[in-house]
CSV table of C-alpha atoms in Angstrom, one decimal:
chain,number,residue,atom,x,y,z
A,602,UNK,CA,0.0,0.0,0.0
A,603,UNK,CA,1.1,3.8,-0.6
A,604,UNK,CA,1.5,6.1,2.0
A,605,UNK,CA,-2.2,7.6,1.7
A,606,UNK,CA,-4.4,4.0,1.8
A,607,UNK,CA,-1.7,3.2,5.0
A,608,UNK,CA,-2.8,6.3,6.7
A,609,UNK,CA,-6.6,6.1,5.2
A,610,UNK,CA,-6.7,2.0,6.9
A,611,UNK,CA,-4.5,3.5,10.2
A,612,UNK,CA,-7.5,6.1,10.9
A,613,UNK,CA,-10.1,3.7,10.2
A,614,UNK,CA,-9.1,1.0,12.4
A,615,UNK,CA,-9.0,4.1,15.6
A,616,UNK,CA,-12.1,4.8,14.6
A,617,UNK,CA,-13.5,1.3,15.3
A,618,UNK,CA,-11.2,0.3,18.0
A,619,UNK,CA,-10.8,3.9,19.8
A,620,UNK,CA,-13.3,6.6,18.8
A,621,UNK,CA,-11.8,9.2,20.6
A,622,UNK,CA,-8.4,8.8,18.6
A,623,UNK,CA,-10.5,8.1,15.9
A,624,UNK,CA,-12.4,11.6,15.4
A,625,UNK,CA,-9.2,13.5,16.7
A,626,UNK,CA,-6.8,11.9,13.9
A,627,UNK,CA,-8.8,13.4,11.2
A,628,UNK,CA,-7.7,17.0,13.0
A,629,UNK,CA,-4.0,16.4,11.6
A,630,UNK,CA,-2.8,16.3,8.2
A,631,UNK,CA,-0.5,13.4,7.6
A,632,UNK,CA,2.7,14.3,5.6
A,633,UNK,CA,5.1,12.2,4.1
A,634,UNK,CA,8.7,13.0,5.1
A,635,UNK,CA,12.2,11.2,5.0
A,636,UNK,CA,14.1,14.0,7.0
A,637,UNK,CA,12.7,12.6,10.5
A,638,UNK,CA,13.6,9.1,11.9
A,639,UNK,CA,10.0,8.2,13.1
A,640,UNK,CA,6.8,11.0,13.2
A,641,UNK,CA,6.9,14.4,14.5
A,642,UNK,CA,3.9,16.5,14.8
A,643,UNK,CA,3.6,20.6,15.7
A,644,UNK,CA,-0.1,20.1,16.6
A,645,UNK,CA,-1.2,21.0,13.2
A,646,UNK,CA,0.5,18.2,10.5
A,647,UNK,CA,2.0,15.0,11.3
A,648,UNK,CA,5.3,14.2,9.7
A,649,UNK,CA,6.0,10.2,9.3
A,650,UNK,CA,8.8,8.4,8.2
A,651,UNK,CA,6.9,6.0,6.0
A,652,UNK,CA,9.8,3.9,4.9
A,653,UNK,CA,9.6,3.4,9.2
A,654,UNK,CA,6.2,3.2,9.6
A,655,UNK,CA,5.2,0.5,6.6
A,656,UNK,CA,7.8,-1.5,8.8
A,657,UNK,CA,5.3,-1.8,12.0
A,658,UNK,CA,2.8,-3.6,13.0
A,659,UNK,CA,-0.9,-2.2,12.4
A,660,UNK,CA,-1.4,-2.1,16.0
A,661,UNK,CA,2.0,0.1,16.3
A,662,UNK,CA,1.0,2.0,13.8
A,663,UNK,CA,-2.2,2.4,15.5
A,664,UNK,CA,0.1,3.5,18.6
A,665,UNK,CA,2.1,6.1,16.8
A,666,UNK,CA,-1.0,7.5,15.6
A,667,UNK,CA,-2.5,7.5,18.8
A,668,UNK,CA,0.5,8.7,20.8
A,669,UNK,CA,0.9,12.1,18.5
A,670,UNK,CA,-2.7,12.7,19.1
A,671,UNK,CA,-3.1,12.1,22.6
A,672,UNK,CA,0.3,15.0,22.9
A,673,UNK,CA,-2.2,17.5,20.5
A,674,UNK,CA,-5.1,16.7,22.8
A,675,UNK,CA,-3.6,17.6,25.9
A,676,UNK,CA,-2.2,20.6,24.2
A,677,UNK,CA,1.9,19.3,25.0
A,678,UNK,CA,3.3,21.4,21.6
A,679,UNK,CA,1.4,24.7,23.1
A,680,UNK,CA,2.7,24.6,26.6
A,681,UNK,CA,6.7,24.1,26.0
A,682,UNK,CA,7.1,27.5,27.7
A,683,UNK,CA,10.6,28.3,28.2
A,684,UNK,CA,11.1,24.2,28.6
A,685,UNK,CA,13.7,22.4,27.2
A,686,UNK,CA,12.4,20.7,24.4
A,687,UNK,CA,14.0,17.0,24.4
A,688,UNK,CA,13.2,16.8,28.7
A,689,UNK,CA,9.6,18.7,27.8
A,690,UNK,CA,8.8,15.6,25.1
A,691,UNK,CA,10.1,12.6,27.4
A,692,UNK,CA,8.0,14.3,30.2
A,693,UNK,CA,5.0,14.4,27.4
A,694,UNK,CA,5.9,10.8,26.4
A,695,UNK,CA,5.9,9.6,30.1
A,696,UNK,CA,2.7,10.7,30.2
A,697,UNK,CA,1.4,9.4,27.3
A,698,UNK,CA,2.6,5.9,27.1
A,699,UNK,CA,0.4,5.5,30.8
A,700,UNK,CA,-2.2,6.4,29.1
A,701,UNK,CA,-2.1,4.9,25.9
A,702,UNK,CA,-1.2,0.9,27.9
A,703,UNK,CA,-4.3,1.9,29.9
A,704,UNK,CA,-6.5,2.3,26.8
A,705,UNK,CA,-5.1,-0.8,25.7
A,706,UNK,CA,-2.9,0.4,22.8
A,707,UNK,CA,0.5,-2.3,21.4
A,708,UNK,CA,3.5,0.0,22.7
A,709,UNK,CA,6.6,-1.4,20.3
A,710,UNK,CA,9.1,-2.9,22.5
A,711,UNK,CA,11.4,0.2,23.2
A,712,UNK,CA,8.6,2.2,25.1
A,713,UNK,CA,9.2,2.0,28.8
A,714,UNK,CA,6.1,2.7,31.0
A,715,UNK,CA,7.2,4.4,34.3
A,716,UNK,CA,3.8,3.5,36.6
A,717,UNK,CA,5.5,6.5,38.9
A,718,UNK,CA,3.9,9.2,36.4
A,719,UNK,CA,0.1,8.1,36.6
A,720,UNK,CA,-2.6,10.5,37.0
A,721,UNK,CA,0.6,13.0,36.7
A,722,UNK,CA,0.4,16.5,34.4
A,723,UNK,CA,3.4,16.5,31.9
A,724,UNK,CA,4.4,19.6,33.9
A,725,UNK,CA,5.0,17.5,37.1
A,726,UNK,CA,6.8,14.7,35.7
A,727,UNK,CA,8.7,17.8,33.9
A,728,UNK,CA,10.1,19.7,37.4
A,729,UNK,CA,10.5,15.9,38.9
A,730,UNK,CA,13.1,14.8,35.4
A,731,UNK,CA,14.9,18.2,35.5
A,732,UNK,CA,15.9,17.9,39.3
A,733,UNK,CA,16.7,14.5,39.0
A,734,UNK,CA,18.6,15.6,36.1
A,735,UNK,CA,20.4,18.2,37.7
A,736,UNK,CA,21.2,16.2,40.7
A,737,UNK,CA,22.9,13.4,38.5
A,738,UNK,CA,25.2,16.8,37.1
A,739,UNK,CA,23.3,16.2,33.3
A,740,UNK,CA,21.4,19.3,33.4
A,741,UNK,CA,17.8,19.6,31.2
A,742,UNK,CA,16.9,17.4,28.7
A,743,UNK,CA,20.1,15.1,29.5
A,744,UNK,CA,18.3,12.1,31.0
A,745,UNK,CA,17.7,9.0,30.1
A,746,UNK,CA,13.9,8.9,29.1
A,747,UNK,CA,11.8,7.6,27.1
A,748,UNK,CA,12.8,9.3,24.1
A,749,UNK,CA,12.6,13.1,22.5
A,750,UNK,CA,13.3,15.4,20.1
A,751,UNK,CA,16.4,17.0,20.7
A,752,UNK,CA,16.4,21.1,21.7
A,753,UNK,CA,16.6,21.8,17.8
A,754,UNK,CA,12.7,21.5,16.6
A,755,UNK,CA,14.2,20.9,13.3
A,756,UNK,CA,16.7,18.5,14.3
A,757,UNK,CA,14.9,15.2,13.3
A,758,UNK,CA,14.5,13.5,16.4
A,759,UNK,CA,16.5,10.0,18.0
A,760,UNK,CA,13.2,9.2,19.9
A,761,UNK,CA,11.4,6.0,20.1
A,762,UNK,CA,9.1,4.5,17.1
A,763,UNK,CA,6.1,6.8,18.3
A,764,UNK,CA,8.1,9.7,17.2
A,765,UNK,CA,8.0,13.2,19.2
A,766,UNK,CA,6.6,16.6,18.6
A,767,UNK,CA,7.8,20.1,18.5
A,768,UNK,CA,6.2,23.7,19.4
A,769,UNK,CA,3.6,24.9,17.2
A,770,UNK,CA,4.3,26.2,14.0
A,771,UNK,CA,4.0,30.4,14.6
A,772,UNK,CA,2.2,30.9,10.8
A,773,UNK,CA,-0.3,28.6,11.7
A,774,UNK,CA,-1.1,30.8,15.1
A,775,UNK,CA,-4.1,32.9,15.3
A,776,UNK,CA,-5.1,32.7,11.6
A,777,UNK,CA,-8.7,32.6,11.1
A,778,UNK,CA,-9.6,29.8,8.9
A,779,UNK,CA,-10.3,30.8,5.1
A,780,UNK,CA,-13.5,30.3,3.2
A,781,UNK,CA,-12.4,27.5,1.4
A,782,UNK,CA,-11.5,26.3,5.0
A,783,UNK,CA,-8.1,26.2,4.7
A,784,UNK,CA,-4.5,28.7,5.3
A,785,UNK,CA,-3.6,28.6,2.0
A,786,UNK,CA,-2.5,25.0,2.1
A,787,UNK,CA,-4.3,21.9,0.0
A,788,UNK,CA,-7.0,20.0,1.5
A,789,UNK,CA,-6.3,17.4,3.4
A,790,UNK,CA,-7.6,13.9,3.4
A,791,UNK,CA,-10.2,15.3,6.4
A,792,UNK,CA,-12.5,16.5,3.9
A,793,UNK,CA,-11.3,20.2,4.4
A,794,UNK,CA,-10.6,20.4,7.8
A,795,UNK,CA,-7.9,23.5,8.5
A,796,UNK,CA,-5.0,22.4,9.4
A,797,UNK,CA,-3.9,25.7,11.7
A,798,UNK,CA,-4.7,24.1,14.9
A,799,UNK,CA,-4.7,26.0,17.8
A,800,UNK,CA,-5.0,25.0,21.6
A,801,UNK,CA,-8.1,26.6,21.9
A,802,UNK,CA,-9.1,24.3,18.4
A,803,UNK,CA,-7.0,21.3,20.2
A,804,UNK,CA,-9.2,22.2,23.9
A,805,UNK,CA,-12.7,22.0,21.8
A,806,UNK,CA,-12.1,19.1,19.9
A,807,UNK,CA,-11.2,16.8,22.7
A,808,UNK,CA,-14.2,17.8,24.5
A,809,UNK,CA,-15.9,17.0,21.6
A,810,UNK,CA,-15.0,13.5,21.0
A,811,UNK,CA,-15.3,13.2,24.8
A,812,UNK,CA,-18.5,14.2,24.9
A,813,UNK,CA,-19.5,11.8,21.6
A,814,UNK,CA,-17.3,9.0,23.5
A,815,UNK,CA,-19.1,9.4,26.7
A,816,UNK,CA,-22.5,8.8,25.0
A,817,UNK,CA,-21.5,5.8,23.5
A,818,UNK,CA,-19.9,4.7,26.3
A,819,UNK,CA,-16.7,4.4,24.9
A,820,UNK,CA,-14.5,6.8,26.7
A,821,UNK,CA,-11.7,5.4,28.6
A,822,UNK,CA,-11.6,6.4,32.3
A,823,UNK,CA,-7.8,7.4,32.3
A,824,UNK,CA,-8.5,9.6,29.4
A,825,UNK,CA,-11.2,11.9,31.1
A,826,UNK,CA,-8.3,11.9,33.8
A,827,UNK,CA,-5.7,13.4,31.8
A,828,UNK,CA,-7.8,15.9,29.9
A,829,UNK,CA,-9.1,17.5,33.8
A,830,UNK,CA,-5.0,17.4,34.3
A,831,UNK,CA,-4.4,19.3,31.5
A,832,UNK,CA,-6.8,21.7,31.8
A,833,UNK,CA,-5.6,22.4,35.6
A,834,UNK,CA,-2.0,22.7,34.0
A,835,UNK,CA,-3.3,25.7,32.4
A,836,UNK,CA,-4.0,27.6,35.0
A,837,UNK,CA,-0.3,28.3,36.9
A,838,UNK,CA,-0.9,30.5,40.2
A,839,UNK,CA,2.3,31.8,40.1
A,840,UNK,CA,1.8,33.7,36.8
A,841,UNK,CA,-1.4,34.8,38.8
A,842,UNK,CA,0.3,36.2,41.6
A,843,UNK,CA,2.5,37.8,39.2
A,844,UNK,CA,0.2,39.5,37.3
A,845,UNK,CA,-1.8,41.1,40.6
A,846,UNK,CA,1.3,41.9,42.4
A,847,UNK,CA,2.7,44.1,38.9
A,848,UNK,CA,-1.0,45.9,38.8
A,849,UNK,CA,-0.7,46.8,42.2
A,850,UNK,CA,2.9,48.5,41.7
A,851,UNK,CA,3.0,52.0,41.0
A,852,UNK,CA,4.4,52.8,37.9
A,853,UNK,CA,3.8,56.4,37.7
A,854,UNK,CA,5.8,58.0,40.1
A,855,UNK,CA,9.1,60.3,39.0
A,856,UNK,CA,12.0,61.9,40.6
A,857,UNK,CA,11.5,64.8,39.3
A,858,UNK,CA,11.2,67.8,41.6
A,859,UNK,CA,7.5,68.4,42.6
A,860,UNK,CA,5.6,71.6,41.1
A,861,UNK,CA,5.0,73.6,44.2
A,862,UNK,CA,1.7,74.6,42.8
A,863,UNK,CA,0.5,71.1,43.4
A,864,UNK,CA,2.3,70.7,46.5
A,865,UNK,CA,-0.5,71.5,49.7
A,866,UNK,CA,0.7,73.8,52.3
């Protein structure tokens, strides 16, 4: 099969086995690419290594699929931050590979499951790697995980076969879709679905297919878990406290001398 009918047969089996992976995948637009090892996605496009992926299983492929969209879902490309990149993805793919053994997804054989990150937000498992990184004297991003991109987005990553992802492509940001329901880009095998996904585009459609799931009684436990995590990674109370303490400083104060007009007696 080409690369389009092994993508086409990839999507259809989520949608029978796992609906929720199922409806999400059509939000990416698959793109054939030999200058990355495995899959990379930015939350908009999925780049695969098809001369890699036609060498797994269906039920890996299923995985890799499954693993790129569970990182769009919980929005891991859109809150990087100041991160490191490679110690921000194996944080991610800690996270991910819980839940995808729990939803009863094949993980290929190098894809360690750490049962220490469960019911964890990527940014927890984040601050625990980087001190345990710093205390073994590797600094961020220099443990050994379970896999990552590298701090170079466009350095094709050395990651395991599920791939890794990188921050959102800036274009792609805050452009309202066009009438033709694209950014200027070609349909993609979604029927016209844009492809300029943003996290607020990433935060509806999960509910979405949570919601469908739900109904049908379909929706994994574990995934309704990490969704409420990543929506209460959102909301950091120390950018909070940052932002009241800098309203209530006064910033219009000078040391010029005083008019003595203005001065009372």
């Amino acid at each position: 099969m080409n690369f389009d009918d092994t993508v086409s047969k990839t999507r259809t089996r989520l949608l029978a086995d796992h609906p929720w992976f199922g409806y999400l995948s059509m939000k990416l637009d698959p793109q054939e690419s030999k200058e990355i090892k495995t899959s990379r996605t930015d939350g908009s496009s999925l780049k695969i290594n098809f001369e890699h992926f036609e060498s797994l299983t269906q039920a890996e492929r299923e995985t890799v699929f499954a693993q790129q969209i569970f990182h769009c879902a919980m929005r891991h490309p859109y809150r990087i931050g100041s991160r490191d990149l490679k110690l921000w993805n194996e944080a991610c793919d800690a996270v991910a590979n819980i839940a995808l053994a729990e939803s009863g997804f094949q993980l290929p054989n190098d894809i360690h499951v750490d049962n220490r990150w469960k019911d964890k937000a990527a940014e927890e498992v984040y601050a625990v790697m980087q001190k345990e990184a710093e205390q073994q004297g590797k600094g961020p991003g220099g443990g050994q995980g379970s896999g990552g991109g590298g701090n170079d987005p466009g350095d094709p990553g050395q990651g395991p076969s599920t791939g890794d992802f990188t921050g959102p492509n800036p274009q792609n940001q805050n452009q309202p879709p066009k009438p033709d329901g694209g950014n200027g880009q070609e349909e993609g095998p979604s029927g016209g679905q844009p492809h300029n996904m943003t996290e607020s585009d990433w935060e509806q459609a999960s509910e979405a297919a949570a919601m469908m799931s739900r109904k049908a009684g379909t929706m994994p436990g574990n995934l309704d878990r990490s969704l409420k995590n990543a929506n209460k990674a959102n909301t950091n109370w120390r950018d909070i406290l940052r932002r009241f303490i800098q309203q209530q400083v006064p910033r219009d104060y000078t040391w010029a001398t005083p008019n003595k007009r203005y001065v009372s007696s």
